[in-house]
Backbone as CSV, one residue per row, in Angstrom:
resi,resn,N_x,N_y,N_z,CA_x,CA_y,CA_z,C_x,C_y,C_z
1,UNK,13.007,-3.422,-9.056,12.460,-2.479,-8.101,11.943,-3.252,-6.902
2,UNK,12.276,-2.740,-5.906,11.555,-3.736,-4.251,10.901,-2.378,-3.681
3,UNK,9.723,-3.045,-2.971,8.880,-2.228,-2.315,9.224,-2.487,-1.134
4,UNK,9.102,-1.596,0.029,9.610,-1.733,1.161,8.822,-2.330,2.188
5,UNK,9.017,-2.657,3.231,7.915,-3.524,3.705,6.675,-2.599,4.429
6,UNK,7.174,-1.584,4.616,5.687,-0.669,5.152,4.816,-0.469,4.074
7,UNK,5.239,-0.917,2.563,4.523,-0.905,1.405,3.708,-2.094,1.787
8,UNK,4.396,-3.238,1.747,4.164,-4.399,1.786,2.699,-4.786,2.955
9,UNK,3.202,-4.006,4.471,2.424,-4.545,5.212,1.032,-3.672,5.165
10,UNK,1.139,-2.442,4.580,0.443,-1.522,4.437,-1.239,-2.493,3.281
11,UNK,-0.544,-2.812,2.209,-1.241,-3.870,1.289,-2.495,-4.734,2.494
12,UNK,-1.415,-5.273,3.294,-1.790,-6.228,3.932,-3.066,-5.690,5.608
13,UNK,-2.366,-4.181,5.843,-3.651,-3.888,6.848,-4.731,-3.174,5.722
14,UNK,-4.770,-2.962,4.663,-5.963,-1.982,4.277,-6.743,-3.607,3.482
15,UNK,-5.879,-5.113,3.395,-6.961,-5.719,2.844,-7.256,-6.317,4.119
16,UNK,-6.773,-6.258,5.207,-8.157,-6.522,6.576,-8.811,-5.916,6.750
17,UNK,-8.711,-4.724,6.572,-9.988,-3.666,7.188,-10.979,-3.915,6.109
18,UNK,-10.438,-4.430,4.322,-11.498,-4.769,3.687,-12.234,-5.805,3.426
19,UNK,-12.173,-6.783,4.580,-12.699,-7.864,4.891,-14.175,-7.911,5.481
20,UNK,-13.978,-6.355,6.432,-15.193,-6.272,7.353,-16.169,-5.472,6.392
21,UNK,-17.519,-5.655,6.941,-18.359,-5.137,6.846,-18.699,-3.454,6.239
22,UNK,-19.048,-2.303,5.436,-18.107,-1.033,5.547,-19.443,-0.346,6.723
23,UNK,-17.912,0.251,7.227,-18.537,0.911,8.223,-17.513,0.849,9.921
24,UNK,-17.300,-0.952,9.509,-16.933,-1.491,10.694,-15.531,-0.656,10.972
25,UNK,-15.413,-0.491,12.221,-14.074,0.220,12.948,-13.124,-1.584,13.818
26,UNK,-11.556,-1.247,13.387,-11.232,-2.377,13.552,-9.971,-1.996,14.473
27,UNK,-9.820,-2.520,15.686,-8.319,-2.285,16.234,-7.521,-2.844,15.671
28,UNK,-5.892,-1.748,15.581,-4.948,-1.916,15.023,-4.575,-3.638,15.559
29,UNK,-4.852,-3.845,16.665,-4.264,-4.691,17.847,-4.759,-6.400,17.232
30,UNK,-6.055,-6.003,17.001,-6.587,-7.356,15.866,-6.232,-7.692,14.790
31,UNK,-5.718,-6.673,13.912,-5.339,-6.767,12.720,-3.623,-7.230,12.687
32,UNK,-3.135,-6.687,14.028,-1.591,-7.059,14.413,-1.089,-8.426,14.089
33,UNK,-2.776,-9.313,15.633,-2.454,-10.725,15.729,-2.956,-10.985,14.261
34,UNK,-3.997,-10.944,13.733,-4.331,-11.464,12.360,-3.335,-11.732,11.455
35,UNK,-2.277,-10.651,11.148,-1.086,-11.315,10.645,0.376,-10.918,10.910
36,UNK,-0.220,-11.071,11.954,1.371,-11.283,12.631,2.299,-10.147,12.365
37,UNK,1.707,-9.540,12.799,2.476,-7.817,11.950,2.704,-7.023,13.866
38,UNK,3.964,-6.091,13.574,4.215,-5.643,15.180,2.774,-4.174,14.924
39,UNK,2.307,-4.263,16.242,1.761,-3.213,16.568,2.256,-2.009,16.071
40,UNK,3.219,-1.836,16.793,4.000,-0.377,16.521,4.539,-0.009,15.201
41,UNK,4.843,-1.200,14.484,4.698,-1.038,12.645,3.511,-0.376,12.350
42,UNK,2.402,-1.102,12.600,1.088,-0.915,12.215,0.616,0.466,12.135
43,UNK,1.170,0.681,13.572,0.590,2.458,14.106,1.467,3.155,13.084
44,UNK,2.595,3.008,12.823,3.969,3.643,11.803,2.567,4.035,10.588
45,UNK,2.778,2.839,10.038,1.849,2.556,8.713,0.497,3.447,8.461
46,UNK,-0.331,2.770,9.739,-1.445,3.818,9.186,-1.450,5.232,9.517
47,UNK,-0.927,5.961,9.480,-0.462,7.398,10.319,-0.525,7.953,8.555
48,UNK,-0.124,7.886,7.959,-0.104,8.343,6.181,-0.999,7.871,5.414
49,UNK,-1.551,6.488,6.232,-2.823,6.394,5.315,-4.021,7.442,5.722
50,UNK,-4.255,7.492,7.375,-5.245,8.502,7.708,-4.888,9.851,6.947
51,UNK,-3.671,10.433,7.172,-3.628,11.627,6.799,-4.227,12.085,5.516
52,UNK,-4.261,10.939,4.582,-4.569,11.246,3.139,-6.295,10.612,2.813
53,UNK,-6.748,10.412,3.703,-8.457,10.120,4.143,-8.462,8.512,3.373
54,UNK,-7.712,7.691,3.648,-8.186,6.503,2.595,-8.658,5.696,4.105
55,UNK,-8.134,5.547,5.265,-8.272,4.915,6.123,-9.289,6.153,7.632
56,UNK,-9.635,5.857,8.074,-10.910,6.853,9.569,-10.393,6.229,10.716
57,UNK,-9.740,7.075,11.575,-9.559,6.697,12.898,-10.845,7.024,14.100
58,UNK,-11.098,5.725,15.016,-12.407,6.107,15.720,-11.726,5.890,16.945
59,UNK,-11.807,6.709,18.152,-11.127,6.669,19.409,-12.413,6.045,20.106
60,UNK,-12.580,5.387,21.532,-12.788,4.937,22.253,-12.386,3.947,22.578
61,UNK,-13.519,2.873,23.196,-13.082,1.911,23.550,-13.783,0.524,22.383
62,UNK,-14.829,1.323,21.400,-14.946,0.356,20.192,-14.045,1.226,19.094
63,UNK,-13.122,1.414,19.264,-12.031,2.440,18.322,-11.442,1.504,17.777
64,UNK,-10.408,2.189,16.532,-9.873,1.461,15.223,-9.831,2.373,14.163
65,UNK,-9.559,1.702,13.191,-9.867,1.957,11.996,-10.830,1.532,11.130
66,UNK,-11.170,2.278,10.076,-12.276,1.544,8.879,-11.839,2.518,7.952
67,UNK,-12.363,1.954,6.849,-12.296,2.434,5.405,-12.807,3.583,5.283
68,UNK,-12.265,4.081,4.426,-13.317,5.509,3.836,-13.890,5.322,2.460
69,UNK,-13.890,4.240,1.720,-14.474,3.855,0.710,-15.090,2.825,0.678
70,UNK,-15.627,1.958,-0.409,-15.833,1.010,-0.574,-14.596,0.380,-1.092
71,UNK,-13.596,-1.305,-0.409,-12.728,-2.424,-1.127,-12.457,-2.049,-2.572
72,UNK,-13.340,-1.900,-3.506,-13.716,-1.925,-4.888,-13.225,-0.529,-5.552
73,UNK,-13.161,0.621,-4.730,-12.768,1.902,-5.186,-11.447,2.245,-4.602
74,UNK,-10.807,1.680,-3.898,-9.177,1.465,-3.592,-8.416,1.021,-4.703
75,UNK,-7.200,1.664,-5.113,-6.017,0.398,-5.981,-5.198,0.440,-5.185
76,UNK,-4.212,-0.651,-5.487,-3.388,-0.917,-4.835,-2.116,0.160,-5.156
77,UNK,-2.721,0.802,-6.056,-1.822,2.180,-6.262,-1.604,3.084,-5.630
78,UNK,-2.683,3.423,-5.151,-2.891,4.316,-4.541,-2.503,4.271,-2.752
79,UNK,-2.456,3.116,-2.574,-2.268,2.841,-1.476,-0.454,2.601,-1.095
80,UNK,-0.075,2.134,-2.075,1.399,2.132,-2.188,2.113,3.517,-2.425
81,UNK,1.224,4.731,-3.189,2.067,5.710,-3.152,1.946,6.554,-2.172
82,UNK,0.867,6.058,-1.064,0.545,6.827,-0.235,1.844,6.314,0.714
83,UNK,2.407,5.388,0.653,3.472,5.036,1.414,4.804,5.576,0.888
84,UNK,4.594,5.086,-0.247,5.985,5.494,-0.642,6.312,6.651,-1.397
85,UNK,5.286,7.150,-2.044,5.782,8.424,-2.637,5.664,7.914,-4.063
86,UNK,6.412,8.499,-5.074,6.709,7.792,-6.166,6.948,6.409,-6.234
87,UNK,6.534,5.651,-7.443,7.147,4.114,-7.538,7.521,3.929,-8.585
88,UNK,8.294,5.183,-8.996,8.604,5.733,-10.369,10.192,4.864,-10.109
89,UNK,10.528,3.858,-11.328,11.850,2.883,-11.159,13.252,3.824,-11.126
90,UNK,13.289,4.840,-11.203,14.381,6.218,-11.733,13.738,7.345,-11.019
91,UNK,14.588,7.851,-10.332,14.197,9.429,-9.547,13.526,10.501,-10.883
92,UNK,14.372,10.596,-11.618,14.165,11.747,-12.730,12.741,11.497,-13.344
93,UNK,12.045,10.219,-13.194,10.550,10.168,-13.393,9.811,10.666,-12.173
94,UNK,10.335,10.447,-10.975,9.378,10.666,-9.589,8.630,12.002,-9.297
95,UNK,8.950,12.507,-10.292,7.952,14.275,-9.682,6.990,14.338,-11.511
96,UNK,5.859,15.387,-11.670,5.925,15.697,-12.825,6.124,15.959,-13.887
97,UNK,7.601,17.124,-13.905,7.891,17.234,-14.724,9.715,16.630,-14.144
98,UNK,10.230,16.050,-15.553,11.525,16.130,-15.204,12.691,16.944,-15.236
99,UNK,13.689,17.113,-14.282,14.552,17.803,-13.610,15.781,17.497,-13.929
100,UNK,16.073,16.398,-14.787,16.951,15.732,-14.939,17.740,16.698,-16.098
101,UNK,19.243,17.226,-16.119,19.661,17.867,-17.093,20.414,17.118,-18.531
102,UNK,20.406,15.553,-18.052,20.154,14.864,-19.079,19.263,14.569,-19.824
103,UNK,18.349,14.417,-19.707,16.572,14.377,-19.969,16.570,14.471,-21.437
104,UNK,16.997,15.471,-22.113,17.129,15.351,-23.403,18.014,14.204,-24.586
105,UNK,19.371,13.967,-23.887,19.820,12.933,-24.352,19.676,11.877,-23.994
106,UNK,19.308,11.540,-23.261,19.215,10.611,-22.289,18.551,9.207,-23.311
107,UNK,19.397,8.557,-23.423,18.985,7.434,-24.761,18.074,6.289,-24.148
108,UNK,18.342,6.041,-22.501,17.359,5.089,-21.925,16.334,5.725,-21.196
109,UNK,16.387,6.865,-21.545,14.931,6.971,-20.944,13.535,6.700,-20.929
110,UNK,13.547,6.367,-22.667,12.439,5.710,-22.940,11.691,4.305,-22.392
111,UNK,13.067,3.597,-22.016,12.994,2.335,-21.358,11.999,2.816,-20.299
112,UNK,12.648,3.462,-19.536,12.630,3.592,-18.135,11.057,4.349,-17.907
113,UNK,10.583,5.175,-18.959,9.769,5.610,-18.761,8.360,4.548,-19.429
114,UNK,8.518,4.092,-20.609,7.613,2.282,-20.581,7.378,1.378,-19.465
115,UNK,9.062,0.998,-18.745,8.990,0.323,-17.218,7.385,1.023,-16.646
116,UNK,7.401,2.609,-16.118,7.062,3.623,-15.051,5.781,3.146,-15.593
117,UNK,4.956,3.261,-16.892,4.108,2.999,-17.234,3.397,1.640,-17.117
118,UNK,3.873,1.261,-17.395,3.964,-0.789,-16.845,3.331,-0.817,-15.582
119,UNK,4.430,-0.220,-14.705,3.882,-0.400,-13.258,2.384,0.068,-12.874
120,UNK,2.584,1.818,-12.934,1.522,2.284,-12.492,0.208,1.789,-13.375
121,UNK,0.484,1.209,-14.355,-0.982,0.738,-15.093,-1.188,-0.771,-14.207
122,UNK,-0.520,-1.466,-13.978,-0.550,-2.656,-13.366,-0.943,-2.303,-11.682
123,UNK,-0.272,-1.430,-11.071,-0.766,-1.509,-9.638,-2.372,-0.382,-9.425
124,UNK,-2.317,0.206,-11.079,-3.625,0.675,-10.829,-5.276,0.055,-11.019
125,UNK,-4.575,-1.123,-11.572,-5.706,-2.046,-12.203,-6.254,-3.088,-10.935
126,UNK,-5.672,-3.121,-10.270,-5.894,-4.020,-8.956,-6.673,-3.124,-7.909
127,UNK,-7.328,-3.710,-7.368,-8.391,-3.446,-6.947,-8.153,-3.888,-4.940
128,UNK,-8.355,-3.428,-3.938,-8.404,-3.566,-2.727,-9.234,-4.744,-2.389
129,UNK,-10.416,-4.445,-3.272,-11.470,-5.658,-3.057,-10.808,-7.090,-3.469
130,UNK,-10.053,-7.190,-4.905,-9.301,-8.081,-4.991,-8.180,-8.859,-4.453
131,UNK,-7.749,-7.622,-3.773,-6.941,-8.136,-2.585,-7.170,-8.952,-1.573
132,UNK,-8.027,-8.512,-1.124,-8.769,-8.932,0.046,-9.357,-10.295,-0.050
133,UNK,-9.834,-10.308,-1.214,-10.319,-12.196,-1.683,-9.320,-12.633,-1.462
134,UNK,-8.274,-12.639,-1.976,-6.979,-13.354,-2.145,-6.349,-13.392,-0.863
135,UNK,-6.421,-12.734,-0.127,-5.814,-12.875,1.592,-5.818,-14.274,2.125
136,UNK,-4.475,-14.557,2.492,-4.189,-15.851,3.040,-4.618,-15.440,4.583
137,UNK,-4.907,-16.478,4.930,-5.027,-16.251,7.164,-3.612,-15.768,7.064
138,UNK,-3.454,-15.812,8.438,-2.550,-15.131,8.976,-1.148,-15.936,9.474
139,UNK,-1.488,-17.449,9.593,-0.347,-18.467,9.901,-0.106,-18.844,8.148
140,UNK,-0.656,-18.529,7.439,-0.137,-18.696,5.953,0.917,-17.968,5.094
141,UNK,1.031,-16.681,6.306,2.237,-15.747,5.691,1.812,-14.695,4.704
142,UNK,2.419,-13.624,4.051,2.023,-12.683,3.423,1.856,-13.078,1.773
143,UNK,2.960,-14.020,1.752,2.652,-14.043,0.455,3.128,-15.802,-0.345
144,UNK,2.951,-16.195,0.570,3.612,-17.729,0.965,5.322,-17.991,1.126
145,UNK,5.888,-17.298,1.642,7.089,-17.102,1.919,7.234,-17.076,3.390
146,UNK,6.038,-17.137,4.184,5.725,-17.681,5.720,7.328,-16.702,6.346
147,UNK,7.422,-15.900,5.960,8.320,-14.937,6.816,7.554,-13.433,6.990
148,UNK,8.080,-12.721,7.989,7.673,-11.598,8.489,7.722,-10.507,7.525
149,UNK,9.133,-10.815,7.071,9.429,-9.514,6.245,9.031,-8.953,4.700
């Protein structure tokens, strides 16, 4: 399974904003140069995080973003499905109930549905705050692979 990179960079602006202080409002524009991420990605990105209240947009001229929680009450789950939707490894897991008219025979599904479990227990156990410790600067790359993408 690959996460896409608005997953990816998304990770990467909600653990700057959890760097600051809470409260603090941060331009997209700082967080850009911080790691090297395009502006206009950025704006892409947080547009679905505001909508779903995890991220506060403040207009002026001390405008930005800030958190709506505390680092510590974020997962990284939550923040990834706010991007992507499901991160269910098989469509026929991605909604509640399944739709699938195989579903009944379906001999690997069990796999597939252990995988689904795997994940979401793993990206729910991680923590924003933990993220954020772990943040390399910004000439260090996202994940030491010192590329953009």
């Amino acid at each position: 399974m690959k996460f896409s990179t608005k997953s990816r960079y998304a990770l990467r602006l909600m653990a700057e904003l959890a760097r600051y202080a809470p409260g603090t409002t941060v331009p997209l524009k700082e967080i850009s140069e911080r790691q090297n991420l395009s502006l206009k990605y950025l704006e892409q990105i947080v547009t679905p995080l505001a909508r779903i209240g995890l991220v506060k947009s403040e207009r002026g001229s001390q405008g930005g973003y800030r958190l709506t929680k505390a680092p510590a009450d974020y997962t990284a789950g939550e923040i990834l499905r706010a991007i992507e939707g499901s991160v269910a490894p098989i469509p026929c897991l991605g909604s509640e109930t399944n739709e699938c008219p195989m579903s009944e025979q379906c001999f690997t599904l069990p796999f597939w549905s252990g995988l689904d479990d795997v994940i979401n227990q793993y990206i729910d156990s991680v923590t924003l705050e933990q993220l954020a410790r772990s943040l390399p600067s910004a000439s260090d790359g996202c994940c030491g692979c010192n590329s953009k993408n």
